Structures are given as C-alpha cells and as structure tokens.
PDB file of C-alpha atoms in Angstrom:
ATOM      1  CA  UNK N 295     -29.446  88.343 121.724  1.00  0.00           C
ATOM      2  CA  UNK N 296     -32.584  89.256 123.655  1.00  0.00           C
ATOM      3  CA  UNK N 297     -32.019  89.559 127.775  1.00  0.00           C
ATOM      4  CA  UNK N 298     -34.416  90.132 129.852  1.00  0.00           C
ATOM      5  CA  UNK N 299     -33.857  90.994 133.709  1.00  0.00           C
ATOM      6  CA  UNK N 300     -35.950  89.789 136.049  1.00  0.00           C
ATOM      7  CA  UNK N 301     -35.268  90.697 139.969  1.00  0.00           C
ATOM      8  CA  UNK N 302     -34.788  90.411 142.425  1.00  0.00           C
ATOM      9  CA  UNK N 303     -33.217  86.990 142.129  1.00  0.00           C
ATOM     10  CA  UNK N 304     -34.186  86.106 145.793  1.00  0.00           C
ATOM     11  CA  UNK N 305     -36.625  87.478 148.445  1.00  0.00           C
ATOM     12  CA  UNK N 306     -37.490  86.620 152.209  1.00  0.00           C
ATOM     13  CA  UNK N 307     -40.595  88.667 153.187  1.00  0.00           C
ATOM     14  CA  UNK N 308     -43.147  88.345 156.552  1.00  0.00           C
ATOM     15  CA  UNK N 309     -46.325  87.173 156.392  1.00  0.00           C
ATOM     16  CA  UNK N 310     -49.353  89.987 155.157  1.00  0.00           C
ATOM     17  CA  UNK N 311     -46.765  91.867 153.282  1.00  0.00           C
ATOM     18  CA  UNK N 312     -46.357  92.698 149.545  1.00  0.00           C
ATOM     19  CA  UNK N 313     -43.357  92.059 146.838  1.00  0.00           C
ATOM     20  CA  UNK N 314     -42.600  93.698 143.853  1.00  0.00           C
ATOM     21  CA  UNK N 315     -40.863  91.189 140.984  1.00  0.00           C
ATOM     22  CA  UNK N 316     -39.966  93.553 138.217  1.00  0.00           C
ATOM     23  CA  UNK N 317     -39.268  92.275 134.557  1.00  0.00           C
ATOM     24  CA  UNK N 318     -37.361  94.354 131.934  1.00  0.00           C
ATOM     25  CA  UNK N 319     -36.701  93.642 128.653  1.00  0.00           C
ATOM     26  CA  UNK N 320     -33.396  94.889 128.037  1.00  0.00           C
ATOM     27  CA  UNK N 321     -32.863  95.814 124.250  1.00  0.00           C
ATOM     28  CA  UNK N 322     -36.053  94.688 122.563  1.00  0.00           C
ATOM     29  CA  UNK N 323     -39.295  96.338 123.219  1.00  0.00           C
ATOM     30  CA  UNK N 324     -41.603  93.427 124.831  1.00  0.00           C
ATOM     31  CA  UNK N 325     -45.141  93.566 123.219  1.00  0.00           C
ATOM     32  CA  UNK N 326     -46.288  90.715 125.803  1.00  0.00           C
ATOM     33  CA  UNK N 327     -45.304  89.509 129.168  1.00  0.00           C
ATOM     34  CA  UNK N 328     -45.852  86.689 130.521  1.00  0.00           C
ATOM     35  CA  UNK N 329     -45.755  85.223 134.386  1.00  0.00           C
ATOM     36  CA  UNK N 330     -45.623  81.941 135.269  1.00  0.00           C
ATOM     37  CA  UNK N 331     -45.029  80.207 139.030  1.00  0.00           C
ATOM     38  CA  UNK N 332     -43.430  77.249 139.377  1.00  0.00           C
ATOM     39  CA  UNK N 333     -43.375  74.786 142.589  1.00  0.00           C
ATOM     40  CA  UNK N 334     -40.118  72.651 143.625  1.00  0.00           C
ATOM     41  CA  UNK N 335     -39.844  69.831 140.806  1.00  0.00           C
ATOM     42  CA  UNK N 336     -42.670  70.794 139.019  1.00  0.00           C
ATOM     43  CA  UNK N 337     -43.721  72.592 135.746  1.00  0.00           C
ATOM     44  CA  UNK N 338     -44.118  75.953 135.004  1.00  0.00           C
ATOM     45  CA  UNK N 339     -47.305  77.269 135.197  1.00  0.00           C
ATOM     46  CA  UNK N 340     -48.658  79.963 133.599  1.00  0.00           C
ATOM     47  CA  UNK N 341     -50.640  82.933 135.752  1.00  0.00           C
ATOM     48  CA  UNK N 342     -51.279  85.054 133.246  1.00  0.00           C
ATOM     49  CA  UNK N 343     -50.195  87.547 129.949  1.00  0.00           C
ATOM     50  CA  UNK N 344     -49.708  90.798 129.706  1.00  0.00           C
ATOM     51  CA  UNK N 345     -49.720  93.415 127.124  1.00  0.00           C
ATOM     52  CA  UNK N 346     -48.647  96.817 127.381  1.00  0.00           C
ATOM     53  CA  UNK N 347     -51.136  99.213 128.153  1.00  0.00           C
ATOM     54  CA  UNK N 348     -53.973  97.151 128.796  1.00  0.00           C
ATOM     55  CA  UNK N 349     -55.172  94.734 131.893  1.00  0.00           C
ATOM     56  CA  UNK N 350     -53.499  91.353 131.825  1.00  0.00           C
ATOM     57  CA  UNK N 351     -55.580  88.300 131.442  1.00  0.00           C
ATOM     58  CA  UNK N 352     -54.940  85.792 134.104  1.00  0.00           C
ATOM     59  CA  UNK N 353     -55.310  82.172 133.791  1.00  0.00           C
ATOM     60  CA  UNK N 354     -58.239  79.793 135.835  1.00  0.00           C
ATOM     61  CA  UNK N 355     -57.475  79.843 139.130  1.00  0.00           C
ATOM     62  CA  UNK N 356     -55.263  83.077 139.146  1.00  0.00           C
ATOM     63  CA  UNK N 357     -56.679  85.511 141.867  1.00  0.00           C
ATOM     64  CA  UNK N 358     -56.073  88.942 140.093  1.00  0.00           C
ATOM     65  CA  UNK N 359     -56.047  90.727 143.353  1.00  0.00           C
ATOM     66  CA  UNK N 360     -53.465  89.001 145.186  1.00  0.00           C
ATOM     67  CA  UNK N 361     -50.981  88.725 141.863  1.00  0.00           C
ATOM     68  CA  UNK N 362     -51.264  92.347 140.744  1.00  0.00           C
ATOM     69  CA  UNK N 363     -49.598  92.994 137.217  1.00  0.00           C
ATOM     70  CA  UNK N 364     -48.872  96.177 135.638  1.00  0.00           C
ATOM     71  CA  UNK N 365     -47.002  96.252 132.243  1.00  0.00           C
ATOM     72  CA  UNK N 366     -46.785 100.050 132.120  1.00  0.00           C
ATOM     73  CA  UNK N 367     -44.233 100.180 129.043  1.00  0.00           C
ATOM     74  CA  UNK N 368     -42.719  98.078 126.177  1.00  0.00           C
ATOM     75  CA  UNK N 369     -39.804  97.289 128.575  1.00  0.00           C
ATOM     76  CA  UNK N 370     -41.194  97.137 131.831  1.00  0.00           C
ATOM     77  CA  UNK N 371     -43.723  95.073 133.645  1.00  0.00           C
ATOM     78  CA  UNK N 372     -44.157  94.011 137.629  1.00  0.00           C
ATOM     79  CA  UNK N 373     -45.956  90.881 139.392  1.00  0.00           C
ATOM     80  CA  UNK N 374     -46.837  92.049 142.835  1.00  0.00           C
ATOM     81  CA  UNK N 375     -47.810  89.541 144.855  1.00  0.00           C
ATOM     82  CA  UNK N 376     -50.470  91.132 148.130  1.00  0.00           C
ATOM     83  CA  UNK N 377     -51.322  89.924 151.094  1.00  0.00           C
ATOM     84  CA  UNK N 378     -48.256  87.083 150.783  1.00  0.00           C
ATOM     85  CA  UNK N 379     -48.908  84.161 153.106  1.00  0.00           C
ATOM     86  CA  UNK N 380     -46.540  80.856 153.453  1.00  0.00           C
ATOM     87  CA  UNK N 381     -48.376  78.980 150.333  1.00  0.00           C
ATOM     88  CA  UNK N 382     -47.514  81.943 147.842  1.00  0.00           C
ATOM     89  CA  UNK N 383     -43.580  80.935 148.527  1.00  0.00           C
ATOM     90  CA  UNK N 384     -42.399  79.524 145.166  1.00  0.00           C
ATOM     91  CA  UNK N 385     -40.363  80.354 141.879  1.00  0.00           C
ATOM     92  CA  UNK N 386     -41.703  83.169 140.196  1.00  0.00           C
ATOM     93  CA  UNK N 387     -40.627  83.407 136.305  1.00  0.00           C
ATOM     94  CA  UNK N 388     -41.490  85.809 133.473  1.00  0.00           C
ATOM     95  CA  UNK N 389     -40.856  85.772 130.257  1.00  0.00           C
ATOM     96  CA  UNK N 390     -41.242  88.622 127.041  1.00  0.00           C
ATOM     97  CA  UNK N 391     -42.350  88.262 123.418  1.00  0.00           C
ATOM     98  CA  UNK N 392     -41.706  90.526 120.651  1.00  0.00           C
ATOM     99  CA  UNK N 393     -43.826  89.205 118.049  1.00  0.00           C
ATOM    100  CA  UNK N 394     -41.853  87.034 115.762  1.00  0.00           C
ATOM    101  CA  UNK N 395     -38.282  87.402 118.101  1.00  0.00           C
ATOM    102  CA  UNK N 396     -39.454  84.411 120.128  1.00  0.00           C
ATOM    103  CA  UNK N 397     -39.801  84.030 123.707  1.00  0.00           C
ATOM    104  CA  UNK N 398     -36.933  85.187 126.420  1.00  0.00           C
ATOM    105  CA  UNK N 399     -37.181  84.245 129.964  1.00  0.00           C
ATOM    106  CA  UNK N 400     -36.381  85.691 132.966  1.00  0.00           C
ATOM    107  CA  UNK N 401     -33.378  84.174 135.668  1.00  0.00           C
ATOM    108  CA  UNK N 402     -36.022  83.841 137.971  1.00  0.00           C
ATOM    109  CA  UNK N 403     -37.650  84.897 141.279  1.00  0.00           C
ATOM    110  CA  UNK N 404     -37.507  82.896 144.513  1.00  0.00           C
ATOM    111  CA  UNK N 405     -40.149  84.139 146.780  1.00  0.00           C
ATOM    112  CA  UNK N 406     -39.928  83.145 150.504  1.00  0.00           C
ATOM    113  CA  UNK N 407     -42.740  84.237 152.746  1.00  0.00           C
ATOM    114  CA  UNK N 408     -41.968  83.940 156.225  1.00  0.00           C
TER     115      UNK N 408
ATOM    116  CA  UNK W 133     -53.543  69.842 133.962  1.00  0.00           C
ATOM    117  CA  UNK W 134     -50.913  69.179 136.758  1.00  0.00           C
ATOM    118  CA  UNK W 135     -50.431  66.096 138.313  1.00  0.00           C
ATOM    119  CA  UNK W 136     -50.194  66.656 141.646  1.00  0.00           C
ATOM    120  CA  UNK W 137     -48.278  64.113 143.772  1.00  0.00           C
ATOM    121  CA  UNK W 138     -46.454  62.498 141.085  1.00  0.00           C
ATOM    122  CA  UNK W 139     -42.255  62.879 140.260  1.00  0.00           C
ATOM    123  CA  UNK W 140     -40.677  64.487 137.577  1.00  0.00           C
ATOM    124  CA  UNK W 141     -39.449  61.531 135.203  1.00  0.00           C
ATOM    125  CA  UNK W 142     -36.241  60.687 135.301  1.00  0.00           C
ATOM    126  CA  UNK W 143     -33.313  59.861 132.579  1.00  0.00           C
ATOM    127  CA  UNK W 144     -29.996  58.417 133.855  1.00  0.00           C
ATOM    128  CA  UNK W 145     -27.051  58.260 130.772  1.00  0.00           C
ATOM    129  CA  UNK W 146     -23.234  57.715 130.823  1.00  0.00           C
ATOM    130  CA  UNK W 147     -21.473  60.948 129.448  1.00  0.00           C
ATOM    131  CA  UNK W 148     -20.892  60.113 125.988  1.00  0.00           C
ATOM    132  CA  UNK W 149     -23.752  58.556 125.336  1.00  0.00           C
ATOM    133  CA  UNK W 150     -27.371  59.407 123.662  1.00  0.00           C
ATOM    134  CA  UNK W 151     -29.920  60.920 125.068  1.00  0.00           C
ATOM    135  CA  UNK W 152     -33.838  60.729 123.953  1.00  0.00           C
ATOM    136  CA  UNK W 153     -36.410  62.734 125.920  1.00  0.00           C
ATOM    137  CA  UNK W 154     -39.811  62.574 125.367  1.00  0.00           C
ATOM    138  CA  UNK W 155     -42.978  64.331 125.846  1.00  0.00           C
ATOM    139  CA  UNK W 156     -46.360  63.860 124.779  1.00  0.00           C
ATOM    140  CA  UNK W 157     -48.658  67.039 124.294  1.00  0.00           C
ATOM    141  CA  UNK W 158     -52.417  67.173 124.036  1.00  0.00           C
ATOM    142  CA  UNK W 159     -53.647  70.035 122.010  1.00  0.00           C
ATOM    143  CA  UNK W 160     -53.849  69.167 118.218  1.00  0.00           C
ATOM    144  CA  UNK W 161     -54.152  72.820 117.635  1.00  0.00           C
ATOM    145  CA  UNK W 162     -50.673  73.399 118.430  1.00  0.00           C
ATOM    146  CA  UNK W 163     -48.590  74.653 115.988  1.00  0.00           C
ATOM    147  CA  UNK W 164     -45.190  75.704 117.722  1.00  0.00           C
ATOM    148  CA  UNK W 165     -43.066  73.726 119.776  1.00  0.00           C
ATOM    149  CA  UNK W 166     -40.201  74.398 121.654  1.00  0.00           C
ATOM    150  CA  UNK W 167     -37.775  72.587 124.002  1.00  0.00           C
ATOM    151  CA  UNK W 168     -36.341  73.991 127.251  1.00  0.00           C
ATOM    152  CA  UNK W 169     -33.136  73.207 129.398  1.00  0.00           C
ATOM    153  CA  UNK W 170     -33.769  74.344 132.953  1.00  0.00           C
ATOM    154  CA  UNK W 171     -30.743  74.075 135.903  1.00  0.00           C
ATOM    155  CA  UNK W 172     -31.916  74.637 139.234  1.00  0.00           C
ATOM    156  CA  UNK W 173     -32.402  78.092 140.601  1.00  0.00           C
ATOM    157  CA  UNK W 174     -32.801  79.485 136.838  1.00  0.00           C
ATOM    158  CA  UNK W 175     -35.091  80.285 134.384  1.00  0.00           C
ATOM    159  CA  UNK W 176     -35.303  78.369 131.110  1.00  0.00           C
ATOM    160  CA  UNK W 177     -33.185  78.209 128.015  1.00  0.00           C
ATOM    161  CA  UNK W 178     -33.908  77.582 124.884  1.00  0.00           C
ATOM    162  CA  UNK W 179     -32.825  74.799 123.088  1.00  0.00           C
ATOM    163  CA  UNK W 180     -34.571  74.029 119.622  1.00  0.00           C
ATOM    164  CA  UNK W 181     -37.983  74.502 118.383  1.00  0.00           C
ATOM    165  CA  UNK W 182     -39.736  73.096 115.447  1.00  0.00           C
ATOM    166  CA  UNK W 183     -42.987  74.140 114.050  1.00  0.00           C
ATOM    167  CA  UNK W 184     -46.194  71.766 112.715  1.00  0.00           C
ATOM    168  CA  UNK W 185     -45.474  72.242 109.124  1.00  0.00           C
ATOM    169  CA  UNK W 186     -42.153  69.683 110.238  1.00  0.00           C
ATOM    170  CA  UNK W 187     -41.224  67.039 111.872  1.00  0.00           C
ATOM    171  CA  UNK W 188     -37.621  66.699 112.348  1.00  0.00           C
ATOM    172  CA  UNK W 189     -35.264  69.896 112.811  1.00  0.00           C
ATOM    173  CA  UNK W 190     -31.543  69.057 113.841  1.00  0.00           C
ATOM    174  CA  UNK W 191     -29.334  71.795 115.895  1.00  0.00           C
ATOM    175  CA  UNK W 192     -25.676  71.795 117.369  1.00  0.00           C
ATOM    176  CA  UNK W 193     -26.362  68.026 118.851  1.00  0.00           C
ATOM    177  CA  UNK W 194     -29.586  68.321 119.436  1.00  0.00           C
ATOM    178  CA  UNK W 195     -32.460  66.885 117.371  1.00  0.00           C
ATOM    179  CA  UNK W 196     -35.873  67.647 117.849  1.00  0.00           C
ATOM    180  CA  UNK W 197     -38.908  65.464 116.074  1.00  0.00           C
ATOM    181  CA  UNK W 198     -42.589  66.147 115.993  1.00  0.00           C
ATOM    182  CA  UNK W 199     -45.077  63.489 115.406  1.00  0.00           C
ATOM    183  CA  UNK W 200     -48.415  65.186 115.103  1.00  0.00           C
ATOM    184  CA  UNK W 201     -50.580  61.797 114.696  1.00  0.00           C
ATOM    185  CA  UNK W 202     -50.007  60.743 117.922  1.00  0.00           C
ATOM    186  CA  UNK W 203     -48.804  63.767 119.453  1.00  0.00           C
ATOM    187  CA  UNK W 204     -45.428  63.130 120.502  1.00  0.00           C
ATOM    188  CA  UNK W 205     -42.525  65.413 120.634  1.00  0.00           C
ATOM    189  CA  UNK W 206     -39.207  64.488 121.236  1.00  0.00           C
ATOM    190  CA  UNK W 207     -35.359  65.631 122.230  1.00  0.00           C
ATOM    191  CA  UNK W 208     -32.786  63.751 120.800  1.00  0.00           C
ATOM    192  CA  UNK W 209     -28.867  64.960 122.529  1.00  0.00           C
ATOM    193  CA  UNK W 210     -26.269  63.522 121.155  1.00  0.00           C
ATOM    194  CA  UNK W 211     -22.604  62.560 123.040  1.00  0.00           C
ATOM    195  CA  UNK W 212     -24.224  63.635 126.313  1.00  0.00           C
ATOM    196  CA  UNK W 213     -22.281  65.650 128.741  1.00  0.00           C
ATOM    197  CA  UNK W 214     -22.018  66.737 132.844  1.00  0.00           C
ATOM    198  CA  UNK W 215     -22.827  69.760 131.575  1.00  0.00           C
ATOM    199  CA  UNK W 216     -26.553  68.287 130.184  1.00  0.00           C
ATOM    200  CA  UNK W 217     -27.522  67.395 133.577  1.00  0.00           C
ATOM    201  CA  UNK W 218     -30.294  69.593 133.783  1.00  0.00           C
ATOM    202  CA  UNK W 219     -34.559  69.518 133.754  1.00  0.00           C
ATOM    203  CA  UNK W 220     -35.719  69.214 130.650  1.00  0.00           C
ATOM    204  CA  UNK W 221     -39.372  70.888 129.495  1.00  0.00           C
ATOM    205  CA  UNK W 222     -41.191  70.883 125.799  1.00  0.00           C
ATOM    206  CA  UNK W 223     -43.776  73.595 125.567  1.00  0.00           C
ATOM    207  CA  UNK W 224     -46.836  74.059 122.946  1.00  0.00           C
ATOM    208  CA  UNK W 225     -47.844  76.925 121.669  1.00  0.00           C
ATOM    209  CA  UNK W 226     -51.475  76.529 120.825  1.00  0.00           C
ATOM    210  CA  UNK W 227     -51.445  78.833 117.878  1.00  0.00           C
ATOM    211  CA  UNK W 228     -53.975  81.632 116.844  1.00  0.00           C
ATOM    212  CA  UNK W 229     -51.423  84.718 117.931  1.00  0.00           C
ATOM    213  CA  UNK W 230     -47.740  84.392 117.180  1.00  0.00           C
ATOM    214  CA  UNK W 231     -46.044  83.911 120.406  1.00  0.00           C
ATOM    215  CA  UNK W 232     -49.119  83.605 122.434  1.00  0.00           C
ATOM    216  CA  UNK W 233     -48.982  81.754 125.337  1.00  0.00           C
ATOM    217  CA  UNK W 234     -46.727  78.850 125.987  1.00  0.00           C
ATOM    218  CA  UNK W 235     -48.188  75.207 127.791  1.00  0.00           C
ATOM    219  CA  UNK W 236     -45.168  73.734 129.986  1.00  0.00           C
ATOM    220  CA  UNK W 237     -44.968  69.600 129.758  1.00  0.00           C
ATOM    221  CA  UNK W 238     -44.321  67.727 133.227  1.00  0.00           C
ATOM    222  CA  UNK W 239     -40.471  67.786 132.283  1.00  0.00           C
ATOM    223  CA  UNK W 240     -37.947  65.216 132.698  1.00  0.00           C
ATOM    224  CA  UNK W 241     -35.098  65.335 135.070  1.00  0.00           C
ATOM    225  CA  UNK W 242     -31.327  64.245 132.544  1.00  0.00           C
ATOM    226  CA  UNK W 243     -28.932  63.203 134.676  1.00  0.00           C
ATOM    227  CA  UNK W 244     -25.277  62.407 132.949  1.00  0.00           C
ATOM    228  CA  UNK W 245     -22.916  60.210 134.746  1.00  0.00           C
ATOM    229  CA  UNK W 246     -18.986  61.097 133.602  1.00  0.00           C
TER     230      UNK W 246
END
C-alpha cells in the first residue's frame, strides 16, 4: 500500500531556531500535501495544502512565514517551522493524496522547542 | 472550530464487547467521510470510509453509518479488543476536489478493559 515517511520522528531544538519536517511519499507520486498540527489530546488541525509546484494555501490563522512549505516534487515536500519559540512545540503531521488513492498519513513529528 | 478547554470524550468497554462511537459533523456539503484510529505518538490510520451517496458500509468488524439528515456519523466495532484502545477521529471531506482537504472531529478516547 501507500507509505509515506515523515521525519524526523522526534526533535528538541532552542529557542529562535528553525526545523525542517520532511514528508516523502514513498511509491506513489503525491499530487497534494497536506500539514496539520495537533496539540496533546486534541484534534488535528489543518495548517495548510500543498500542491506541487505551486505556493501552498494555508488555513485562517496560519502565519505563512513562520510555517514555511515547499513541495518541490511529486514525492517530496518540507514544513519548516522559523523563528520556533516554546508555543510552536506540538505534533506535527502530514499527510499525501494522489487523486483517487485516498489519503496516507505520516508517523508523525514531535517538535520540542526548548 | 476547536473547543478549547474541553476533554476528549471518553468510551470505557469490556474486551469482548461492542463498541459505538459517534461524531456529529457540520458541513452538509460533505460528501466523504472517513474514520481514523490514532495510538499515541502516531499518525492516523485508516479505518473505513463511506461516502454521501450511503449510509451504512460494513468492514472486517467495523461498521460505519452516515445519517445525513441530522448529520451524524458513526463507528460501530464489534468484539472489542486491548488492541482497540486507541483515539478515535471521523473526518469530512467537504467535497468540490477529490481528496481535498480533510476536517478532523474532536475525537473520542476507546478504552478496552480485558
């Protein structure tokens, strides 16, 4: 079936520094990514979707600066969160479409900012 | 939109027994459903999904059923097991693009007693 790879699975990083999450679709070409955050016992949220070649479109409330996407092939796209401070630590998830194949999600990213 | 403050609901069975989660979504447009099983530290896996033209679709012990007058979707697990114990999300897909974006639901905690 589809697999997607999300990583890494865990991440610690200071204050005022940036982290790459990378998503790869691993043998299906994704024609749309998506990013969602999710707090501790809460729902998943979406941030916003991505198609390949073009500028995602974020959701209300998204700042596009700090959570930078890039979805620079079928298989590939990064979340790279700027600037992290404390209240960006949470559970970063994507998840790939390939038109009518569904929807596969990624394990998962647990973002700790120290 | 969120709630903020309140708890995940809760479901407490006896392994062996049924298992009926619920969820009520709010977009009348929606046309694609789908149920998630989340464990902690992971991302979500798929469990059934139903679309608007039905509303009842069975899988390997699962049941799903869509009532689109009042909105209401729910998960039906039959013989529950340890193994069940899990956080439980439907999502809505609102229609217009095939596999567009996905809406999360609140989700419900399942907790199976052996």
């Amino acid at each position: 079936g589809a697999v997607v790879s999300q990583h890494p699975s865990r991440v610690i990083c200071k204050s005022g520094t940036s982290v790459k999450i990378e998503c790869r679709s691993l043998d299906f070409q994704a024609t749309t990514m998506f990013w969602y955050r999710q707090f501790p016992k809460k729902s998943l949220m979406l941030m916003a979707t991505s198609n390949e070649g073009s500028k995602a479109t974020y959701e209300q409330g998204v700042e596009k600066d700090k959570f930078l996407i890039n979805h620079a092939s079928l298989t590939l796209s990064t979340l790279t969160v700027t600037s992290a401070h404390p209240e960006d630590s949470s559970f970063y998830i994507c998840s790939a479409s390939q038109g009518t194949r569904g929807y596969t999600f990624g394990s998962g990213t647990r973002l700790t900012v120290v | 939109g969120e709630s903020v403050g309140l708890h995940l609901p809760t479901l407490s069975v006896q392994e062996g027994d049924n298992s009926i989660i619920n969820c009520a979504y709010s977009n009348s447009a929606s046309d694609y459903f789908i149920w998630y099983k989340q464990e902690s530290g992971k991302g979500p896996q798929f469990i059934i999904d139903i679309r608007s033209n039905m509303d009842k679709r069975q899988g390997q012990r699962v049941t799903v059923l869509l009532n689109k007058t009042v909105k209401h979707l729910s998960l039906q697990i039959a013989a529950t097991q340890p193994g069940d114990s899990a956080v439980y999300f439907c999502a809505e897909n609102a229609g217009g693009t095939s596999y567009g974006k996905l809406t999360f639901g609140q989700g419900t905690i399942l907790t199976v007693h052996p």
